[in-house]
Structures are given as C-alpha cells and as structure tokens.
Amino acid sequence: MRKLGFLRGTALGLSLALLAGCVTDLEAMVAAGSPTAPSLMKAGDSRRVSGDLPGAAALYRSAHEAGPDEAAPLVKLGETLAAAGAYDDAAEAFRAALIRAPDDHDAQRGLANSLVGLGQPALAIPYYEKALTLAPDDWRADLGLGVAHDLAGDPSAAQDSYRAGLAKAPDNPELKNNLGLSQALAGDTPAALSLLEDLMQVHDRNARYRSTLAIAYALDGQEGAAARLMAETETAETVSRNLSLLRTVRAMPDHARKAQAIRTVYSG
C-alpha cells in the first residue's frame, strides 16, 4: 500500500526544528542498521511517555514509512496526533489504519474520538458501536459513545451508554461524571446532584469533577452553591462570567446545544 502524507505543517507544527528532536533516535538506529518499524515504534513510545508528542509522531510516521502495510504505526500516530489536538490528521491516520486492518478496535475507537473532536458526533457513533462489537468490555468506547450521543442531542442514549460502561467499571469516575452531567443537562438535576455529590466525596480534589458539580448546581438554579464551588479555584470575575453563561445554557431548549456549549467552554 502507498505511504500517506501525514503531519501537515499546521497539525503539530512539525517543522524541521520539531523534527530535530528525534534525530538522535534515528541516527542511533541508522548506525545500528536500517531502522525497522518495531524499533521506530518503540522509540516513539518512549517519546510519547516522556510527553514529547511531536517527536513521538515523527517516529511513528517513520515507522509507517518503514512498514507501510502495517496498521499499528498508523494507530499510534493517530493516538498521538489526537492527544495533541490535531484531530483532522488523527482521523486520516486512523482511516488509513482501518484500510489495512478493518477490525482494529483501537483504530475504530480512535477514529470515533477524533470525529467527536472535530465536532462530528453523529459520524462517530457507528465507529464506537463497531469498537464495542469488537471489544464488548471496553468501557472507554461506552464513555465516548455516551459523549457522542450527548453532543448529538440524545441524552437517553447517552445515559444508557454511560450506564453500560458502569456495568463494566462500576467505580469509574469518568463515567459517573459524564452521566451526572448528561442528567443535569437533560433537566434531571436531582439524580445528577445525588451522583455528583457522591463522586466529590471520593474525588474532592479533582477540579473537573468539581466544575461538573458546579454546573449541575447552576442548572438547578442553586447559583449560590455553584458560586461557592467555583470560588475555590476561580476569581470573582470568572465566577460571575461562568454563572452568566450557565444561565444562558439553562434557557436553551435543545440538549445538543447545551452539551456543545458546555464542552466548548469547559473543554480545557
């Protein structure tokens, strides 16, 4: 199969300066003989663990060039690009992996995650469903599927997905957090607050879970409780701005718009 031209200049800013970071790895491999796809992937894994996403992506791309018929380097490349927020290039890598290995579970879920990142949740849903067919115990696919359904405006299906994940991972805080947020956005704030308050009893130092609970309070009209939670980490100006935003979200009639607004503002 042909090699594909990933890593466009805008994706990770992979200019020659960034690529210089992996020159040592490549030079060492060349000195030892022709670099192989497995050796390049191993070096890429080390770079990724260290937090050097550009260096890891460059090495995975080299692994793809060394083994253009293999799916694994493309999956690793896609995962690294997605971690850097380069969802368009990540989706391209995952699609290329699926051409080579249509039943690759990680590529199916990775493509779905990238499509959600690109703001295309409805397109992501069948890939999550395929990933779950291939690996029924994958709670991460349930989590992603729930997010996609929320963003597509189907809270009932979203909550079913989160609960399916919790059946596999009963104590998973990510699934509980997203289920509570979905319930709050759908107007079931009593259930949301019960779940999220219990979650905070266990994970009281987690800033994101605290933010979710504050959102649920605000959507329930308990702005004082929301403000107190926000004030633990935010300035008074930011708290006021967030409460104003959440009043707007609460007035939105459409679940998808609510979910998209929350995702846009709190994605960081």
mmCIF file of C-alpha atoms in Angstrom:
data_model
loop_
_atom_site.group_PDB
_atom_site.id
_atom_site.type_symbol
_atom_site.label_atom_id
_atom_site.label_comp_id
_atom_site.label_asym_id
_atom_site.label_seq_id
_atom_site.Cartn_x
_atom_site.Cartn_y
_atom_site.Cartn_z
ATOM 1 C CA MET A 1 0.000 0.000 0.000
ATOM 2 C CA ARG A 2 1.092 3.542 -0.590
ATOM 3 C CA LYS A 3 2.536 5.649 2.189
ATOM 4 C CA LEU A 4 0.401 8.563 3.275
ATOM 5 C CA GLY A 5 1.476 12.147 3.801
ATOM 6 C CA PHE A 6 0.533 12.903 7.406
ATOM 7 C CA LEU A 7 1.714 15.668 9.671
ATOM 8 C CA ARG A 8 0.827 18.727 7.661
ATOM 9 C CA GLY A 9 2.552 21.868 8.838
ATOM 10 C CA THR A 10 -0.392 23.071 10.933
ATOM 11 C CA ALA A 11 -1.034 19.808 12.758
ATOM 12 C CA LEU A 12 1.708 19.852 15.385
ATOM 13 C CA GLY A 13 3.931 22.477 13.893
ATOM 14 C CA LEU A 14 6.240 19.708 12.823
ATOM 15 C CA SER A 15 8.810 21.889 11.191
ATOM 16 C CA LEU A 16 12.438 20.881 10.895
ATOM 17 C CA ALA A 17 13.010 22.363 14.338
ATOM 18 C CA LEU A 18 10.496 19.993 15.926
ATOM 19 C CA LEU A 19 11.653 17.028 13.921
ATOM 20 C CA ALA A 20 15.195 17.707 15.130
ATOM 21 C CA GLY A 21 14.101 16.332 18.492
ATOM 22 C CA CYS A 22 14.077 12.770 17.191
ATOM 23 C CA VAL A 23 17.271 12.994 15.104
ATOM 24 C CA THR A 24 19.303 11.321 17.848
ATOM 25 C CA ASP A 25 16.950 8.348 17.922
ATOM 26 C CA LEU A 26 17.015 7.947 14.169
ATOM 27 C CA GLU A 27 20.772 8.427 13.869
ATOM 28 C CA ALA A 28 21.346 5.743 16.503
ATOM 29 C CA MET A 29 19.086 3.329 14.640
ATOM 30 C CA VAL A 30 20.725 4.060 11.300
ATOM 31 C CA ALA A 31 24.157 3.484 12.866
ATOM 32 C CA ALA A 32 22.949 0.115 14.137
ATOM 33 C CA GLY A 33 21.442 -0.812 10.765
ATOM 34 C CA SER A 34 18.291 0.007 8.825
ATOM 35 C CA PRO A 35 15.573 1.155 11.252
ATOM 36 C CA THR A 36 12.644 -1.253 11.404
ATOM 37 C CA ALA A 37 9.031 -0.383 12.084
ATOM 38 C CA PRO A 38 9.096 -2.104 15.532
ATOM 39 C CA SER A 39 12.272 -0.283 16.597
ATOM 40 C CA LEU A 40 10.882 3.059 15.442
ATOM 41 C CA MET A 41 7.614 2.410 17.250
ATOM 42 C CA LYS A 42 9.482 1.522 20.447
ATOM 43 C CA ALA A 43 11.374 4.798 20.215
ATOM 44 C CA GLY A 44 8.109 6.604 19.545
ATOM 45 C CA ASP A 45 6.539 5.013 22.615
ATOM 46 C CA SER A 46 9.411 6.311 24.747
ATOM 47 C CA ARG A 47 8.990 9.804 23.349
ATOM 48 C CA ARG A 48 5.266 9.722 23.952
ATOM 49 C CA VAL A 49 5.635 8.562 27.564
ATOM 50 C CA SER A 50 8.056 11.431 28.161
ATOM 51 C CA GLY A 51 5.481 13.902 26.818
ATOM 52 C CA ASP A 52 7.282 14.662 23.558
ATOM 53 C CA LEU A 53 4.295 14.344 21.234
ATOM 54 C CA PRO A 54 5.945 15.925 18.160
ATOM 55 C CA GLY A 55 8.954 13.612 18.472
ATOM 56 C CA ALA A 56 6.696 10.593 19.001
ATOM 57 C CA ALA A 57 4.545 11.479 15.989
ATOM 58 C CA ALA A 58 7.611 11.847 13.771
ATOM 59 C CA LEU A 59 8.910 8.438 14.839
ATOM 60 C CA TYR A 60 5.540 6.765 14.280
ATOM 61 C CA ARG A 61 5.426 8.334 10.844
ATOM 62 C CA SER A 62 8.870 6.906 10.128
ATOM 63 C CA ALA A 63 7.607 3.523 11.364
ATOM 64 C CA HIS A 64 4.728 3.805 8.889
ATOM 65 C CA GLU A 65 7.195 4.532 6.097
ATOM 66 C CA ALA A 66 9.285 1.513 7.122
ATOM 67 C CA GLY A 67 6.215 -0.750 7.229
ATOM 68 C CA PRO A 68 3.559 0.865 5.022
ATOM 69 C CA ASP A 69 1.286 -2.196 5.064
ATOM 70 C CA GLU A 70 1.060 -2.326 8.869
ATOM 71 C CA ALA A 71 -1.792 -0.749 10.812
ATOM 72 C CA ALA A 72 -0.048 -0.436 14.194
ATOM 73 C CA PRO A 73 2.198 2.572 13.372
ATOM 74 C CA LEU A 74 -0.809 4.423 11.969
ATOM 75 C CA VAL A 75 -2.872 3.732 15.105
ATOM 76 C CA LYS A 76 -0.052 5.036 17.309
ATOM 77 C CA LEU A 77 0.335 8.048 15.051
ATOM 78 C CA GLY A 78 -3.383 8.775 15.221
ATOM 79 C CA GLU A 79 -3.447 8.481 19.004
ATOM 80 C CA THR A 80 -0.510 10.877 19.326
ATOM 81 C CA LEU A 81 -1.991 13.434 16.946
ATOM 82 C CA ALA A 82 -5.327 13.265 18.751
ATOM 83 C CA ALA A 83 -3.586 13.796 22.100
ATOM 84 C CA ALA A 84 -2.089 16.966 20.613
ATOM 85 C CA GLY A 85 -5.496 18.155 19.370
ATOM 86 C CA ALA A 86 -4.705 17.565 15.684
ATOM 87 C CA TYR A 87 -7.971 15.695 15.115
ATOM 88 C CA ASP A 88 -8.110 16.088 11.336
ATOM 89 C CA ASP A 89 -4.723 14.451 10.839
ATOM 90 C CA ALA A 90 -5.532 11.884 13.530
ATOM 91 C CA ALA A 91 -8.701 10.885 11.684
ATOM 92 C CA GLU A 92 -6.676 10.497 8.490
ATOM 93 C CA ALA A 93 -4.237 8.192 10.267
ATOM 94 C CA PHE A 94 -6.994 6.054 11.786
ATOM 95 C CA ARG A 95 -8.802 5.757 8.449
ATOM 96 C CA ALA A 96 -5.561 4.603 6.846
ATOM 97 C CA ALA A 97 -5.128 2.042 9.640
ATOM 98 C CA LEU A 98 -8.637 0.723 9.054
ATOM 99 C CA ILE A 99 -7.901 0.221 5.365
ATOM 100 C CA ARG A 100 -5.133 -2.127 6.453
ATOM 101 C CA ALA A 101 -6.968 -3.704 9.411
ATOM 102 C CA PRO A 102 -10.753 -3.105 9.286
ATOM 103 C CA ASP A 103 -11.306 -4.887 12.610
ATOM 104 C CA ASP A 104 -8.676 -2.978 14.560
ATOM 105 C CA HIS A 105 -10.550 -1.999 17.719
ATOM 106 C CA ASP A 106 -8.166 0.827 18.704
ATOM 107 C CA ALA A 107 -8.438 2.372 15.232
ATOM 108 C CA GLN A 108 -12.244 2.223 15.354
ATOM 109 C CA ARG A 109 -12.387 3.937 18.744
ATOM 110 C CA GLY A 110 -9.608 6.352 17.822
ATOM 111 C CA LEU A 111 -11.410 7.465 14.671
ATOM 112 C CA ALA A 112 -14.606 7.927 16.673
ATOM 113 C CA ASN A 113 -12.782 10.052 19.254
ATOM 114 C CA SER A 114 -11.250 12.166 16.501
ATOM 115 C CA LEU A 115 -14.620 12.742 14.860
ATOM 116 C CA VAL A 116 -16.026 13.927 18.206
ATOM 117 C CA GLY A 117 -13.028 16.248 18.462
ATOM 118 C CA LEU A 118 -13.865 17.590 15.012
ATOM 119 C CA GLY A 119 -17.437 18.342 16.083
ATOM 120 C CA GLN A 120 -18.958 15.433 14.155
ATOM 121 C CA PRO A 121 -20.536 13.283 16.906
ATOM 122 C CA ALA A 122 -23.197 11.698 14.701
ATOM 123 C CA LEU A 123 -20.481 10.364 12.382
ATOM 124 C CA ALA A 124 -18.570 8.999 15.373
ATOM 125 C CA ILE A 125 -21.410 6.845 16.709
ATOM 126 C CA PRO A 126 -21.117 3.872 14.287
ATOM 127 C CA TYR A 127 -17.369 3.659 14.902
ATOM 128 C CA TYR A 128 -17.904 3.467 18.675
ATOM 129 C CA GLU A 129 -20.561 0.821 18.089
ATOM 130 C CA LYS A 130 -18.155 -1.174 15.904
ATOM 131 C CA ALA A 131 -15.447 -0.831 18.564
ATOM 132 C CA LEU A 132 -17.848 -2.254 21.146
ATOM 133 C CA THR A 133 -18.717 -5.128 18.823
ATOM 134 C CA LEU A 134 -15.007 -5.921 18.569
ATOM 135 C CA ALA A 135 -14.294 -5.412 22.289
ATOM 136 C CA PRO A 136 -17.529 -5.556 24.334
ATOM 137 C CA ASP A 137 -15.706 -4.923 27.639
ATOM 138 C CA ASP A 138 -14.219 -1.596 26.506
ATOM 139 C CA TRP A 139 -15.770 0.956 28.870
ATOM 140 C CA ARG A 140 -13.834 3.733 27.115
ATOM 141 C CA ALA A 141 -15.884 3.094 23.987
ATOM 142 C CA ASP A 142 -19.051 3.316 26.105
ATOM 143 C CA LEU A 143 -17.799 6.620 27.501
ATOM 144 C CA GLY A 144 -17.060 8.002 24.039
ATOM 145 C CA LEU A 145 -20.366 6.747 22.690
ATOM 146 C CA GLY A 146 -22.170 8.494 25.527
ATOM 147 C CA VAL A 147 -20.379 11.763 24.771
ATOM 148 C CA ALA A 148 -21.242 11.430 21.074
ATOM 149 C CA HIS A 149 -24.929 10.842 21.864
ATOM 150 C CA ASP A 150 -24.989 13.822 24.249
ATOM 151 C CA LEU A 151 -23.433 16.094 21.644
ATOM 152 C CA ALA A 152 -25.821 14.730 19.001
ATOM 153 C CA GLY A 153 -28.785 15.604 21.237
ATOM 154 C CA ASP A 154 -29.861 12.168 22.510
ATOM 155 C CA PRO A 155 -29.459 12.181 26.320
ATOM 156 C CA SER A 156 -31.390 8.918 26.765
ATOM 157 C CA ALA A 157 -28.965 7.010 24.540
ATOM 158 C CA ALA A 158 -26.040 8.836 26.137
ATOM 159 C CA GLN A 159 -27.058 7.804 29.637
ATOM 160 C CA ASP A 160 -27.646 4.227 28.506
ATOM 161 C CA SER A 161 -24.051 4.204 27.216
ATOM 162 C CA TYR A 162 -22.615 5.580 30.446
ATOM 163 C CA ARG A 163 -24.575 3.013 32.450
ATOM 164 C CA ALA A 164 -23.357 0.253 30.144
ATOM 165 C CA GLY A 165 -19.821 1.378 30.886
ATOM 166 C CA LEU A 166 -20.516 1.459 34.617
ATOM 167 C CA ALA A 167 -21.750 -2.126 34.433
ATOM 168 C CA LYS A 168 -18.209 -2.986 33.308
ATOM 169 C CA ALA A 169 -16.341 -0.491 35.514
ATOM 170 C CA PRO A 170 -18.660 0.293 38.458
ATOM 171 C CA ASP A 171 -16.307 2.695 40.230
ATOM 172 C CA ASN A 172 -15.104 4.596 37.179
ATOM 173 C CA PRO A 173 -15.278 8.329 37.970
ATOM 174 C CA GLU A 174 -15.225 9.466 34.327
ATOM 175 C CA LEU A 175 -18.387 7.527 33.551
ATOM 176 C CA LYS A 176 -20.078 8.814 36.708
ATOM 177 C CA ASN A 177 -19.054 12.398 35.967
ATOM 178 C CA ASN A 178 -20.384 12.260 32.414
ATOM 179 C CA LEU A 179 -23.584 10.526 33.454
ATOM 180 C CA GLY A 180 -24.218 13.226 36.047
ATOM 181 C CA LEU A 181 -23.525 15.995 33.555
ATOM 182 C CA SER A 182 -25.851 14.407 30.995
ATOM 183 C CA GLN A 183 -28.610 14.140 33.589
ATOM 184 C CA ALA A 184 -28.152 17.777 34.602
ATOM 185 C CA LEU A 185 -28.273 18.970 31.000
ATOM 186 C CA ALA A 186 -31.404 16.887 30.415
ATOM 187 C CA GLY A 187 -33.139 18.511 33.383
ATOM 188 C CA ASP A 188 -32.880 15.609 35.831
ATOM 189 C CA THR A 189 -30.896 17.654 38.335
ATOM 190 C CA PRO A 190 -31.934 15.677 41.461
ATOM 191 C CA ALA A 191 -30.380 12.498 40.041
ATOM 192 C CA ALA A 192 -27.385 14.452 38.757
ATOM 193 C CA LEU A 193 -26.709 16.150 42.083
ATOM 194 C CA SER A 194 -27.023 12.908 44.022
ATOM 195 C CA LEU A 195 -24.491 11.202 41.767
ATOM 196 C CA LEU A 196 -22.071 14.128 41.517
ATOM 197 C CA GLU A 197 -22.131 14.952 45.225
ATOM 198 C CA ASP A 198 -21.263 11.325 45.990
ATOM 199 C CA LEU A 199 -18.476 11.493 43.408
ATOM 200 C CA MET A 200 -16.991 14.576 45.061
ATOM 201 C CA GLN A 201 -16.928 12.803 48.416
ATOM 202 C CA VAL A 202 -14.346 10.464 46.907
ATOM 203 C CA HIS A 203 -12.599 12.821 44.459
ATOM 204 C CA ASP A 204 -12.837 16.167 46.267
ATOM 205 C CA ARG A 205 -9.565 17.454 44.776
ATOM 206 C CA ASN A 206 -10.490 16.828 41.150
ATOM 207 C CA ALA A 207 -11.056 20.214 39.510
ATOM 208 C CA ARG A 208 -13.078 18.854 36.593
ATOM 209 C CA TYR A 209 -15.485 16.908 38.775
ATOM 210 C CA ARG A 210 -15.866 20.000 40.938
ATOM 211 C CA SER A 211 -16.695 22.020 37.814
ATOM 212 C CA THR A 212 -19.306 19.461 36.782
ATOM 213 C CA LEU A 213 -20.974 19.628 40.183
ATOM 214 C CA ALA A 214 -20.961 23.441 39.991
ATOM 215 C CA ILE A 215 -22.602 23.232 36.561
ATOM 216 C CA ALA A 216 -25.292 20.931 37.944
ATOM 217 C CA TYR A 217 -25.974 23.315 40.841
ATOM 218 C CA ALA A 218 -26.264 26.246 38.442
ATOM 219 C CA LEU A 219 -28.558 24.342 36.085
ATOM 220 C CA ASP A 220 -30.714 23.516 39.111
ATOM 221 C CA GLY A 221 -30.924 27.221 39.967
ATOM 222 C CA GLN A 222 -28.665 26.887 43.020
ATOM 223 C CA GLU A 223 -26.286 29.635 41.958
ATOM 224 C CA GLY A 224 -25.010 30.232 45.490
ATOM 225 C CA ALA A 225 -23.811 26.643 45.823
ATOM 226 C CA ALA A 226 -22.335 26.796 42.315
ATOM 227 C CA ALA A 227 -20.525 30.046 43.085
ATOM 228 C CA ARG A 228 -19.024 28.673 46.279
ATOM 229 C CA LEU A 229 -17.582 25.696 44.442
ATOM 230 C CA MET A 230 -16.227 27.836 41.611
ATOM 231 C CA ALA A 231 -14.684 30.320 44.042
ATOM 232 C CA GLU A 232 -12.372 27.611 45.360
ATOM 233 C CA THR A 233 -10.304 27.872 42.189
ATOM 234 C CA GLU A 234 -11.618 30.855 40.170
ATOM 235 C CA THR A 235 -11.556 34.637 40.529
ATOM 236 C CA ALA A 236 -14.760 36.502 41.329
ATOM 237 C CA GLU A 237 -14.820 37.815 37.769
ATOM 238 C CA THR A 238 -14.571 34.320 36.299
ATOM 239 C CA VAL A 239 -17.269 33.021 38.652
ATOM 240 C CA SER A 240 -19.617 35.817 37.566
ATOM 241 C CA ARG A 241 -18.900 35.132 33.890
ATOM 242 C CA ASN A 242 -19.448 31.375 34.304
ATOM 243 C CA LEU A 243 -22.749 31.861 36.097
ATOM 244 C CA SER A 244 -23.924 34.169 33.328
ATOM 245 C CA LEU A 245 -23.007 31.551 30.731
ATOM 246 C CA LEU A 246 -24.816 28.827 32.663
ATOM 247 C CA ARG A 247 -27.981 30.944 32.859
ATOM 248 C CA THR A 248 -27.857 31.059 29.062
ATOM 249 C CA VAL A 249 -27.282 27.309 28.845
ATOM 250 C CA ARG A 250 -30.155 26.604 31.244
ATOM 251 C CA ALA A 251 -32.513 28.549 28.973
ATOM 252 C CA MET A 252 -31.530 26.580 25.869
ATOM 253 C CA PRO A 253 -34.304 24.176 24.816
ATOM 254 C CA ASP A 254 -32.032 21.840 22.848
ATOM 255 C CA HIS A 255 -29.874 19.227 24.607
ATOM 256 C CA ALA A 256 -27.247 19.167 21.847
ATOM 257 C CA ARG A 257 -26.729 22.924 22.058
ATOM 258 C CA LYS A 258 -26.380 22.713 25.836
ATOM 259 C CA ALA A 259 -23.848 19.902 25.627
ATOM 260 C CA GLN A 260 -21.870 21.647 22.902
ATOM 261 C CA ALA A 261 -21.808 24.914 24.864
ATOM 262 C CA ILE A 262 -20.529 23.183 27.994
ATOM 263 C CA ARG A 263 -17.929 21.240 26.007
ATOM 264 C CA THR A 264 -16.687 24.393 24.276
ATOM 265 C CA VAL A 265 -16.255 26.386 27.466
ATOM 266 C CA TYR A 266 -15.022 23.658 29.803
ATOM 267 C CA SER A 267 -13.007 21.527 27.386
ATOM 268 C CA GLY A 268 -9.796 22.763 28.930
#
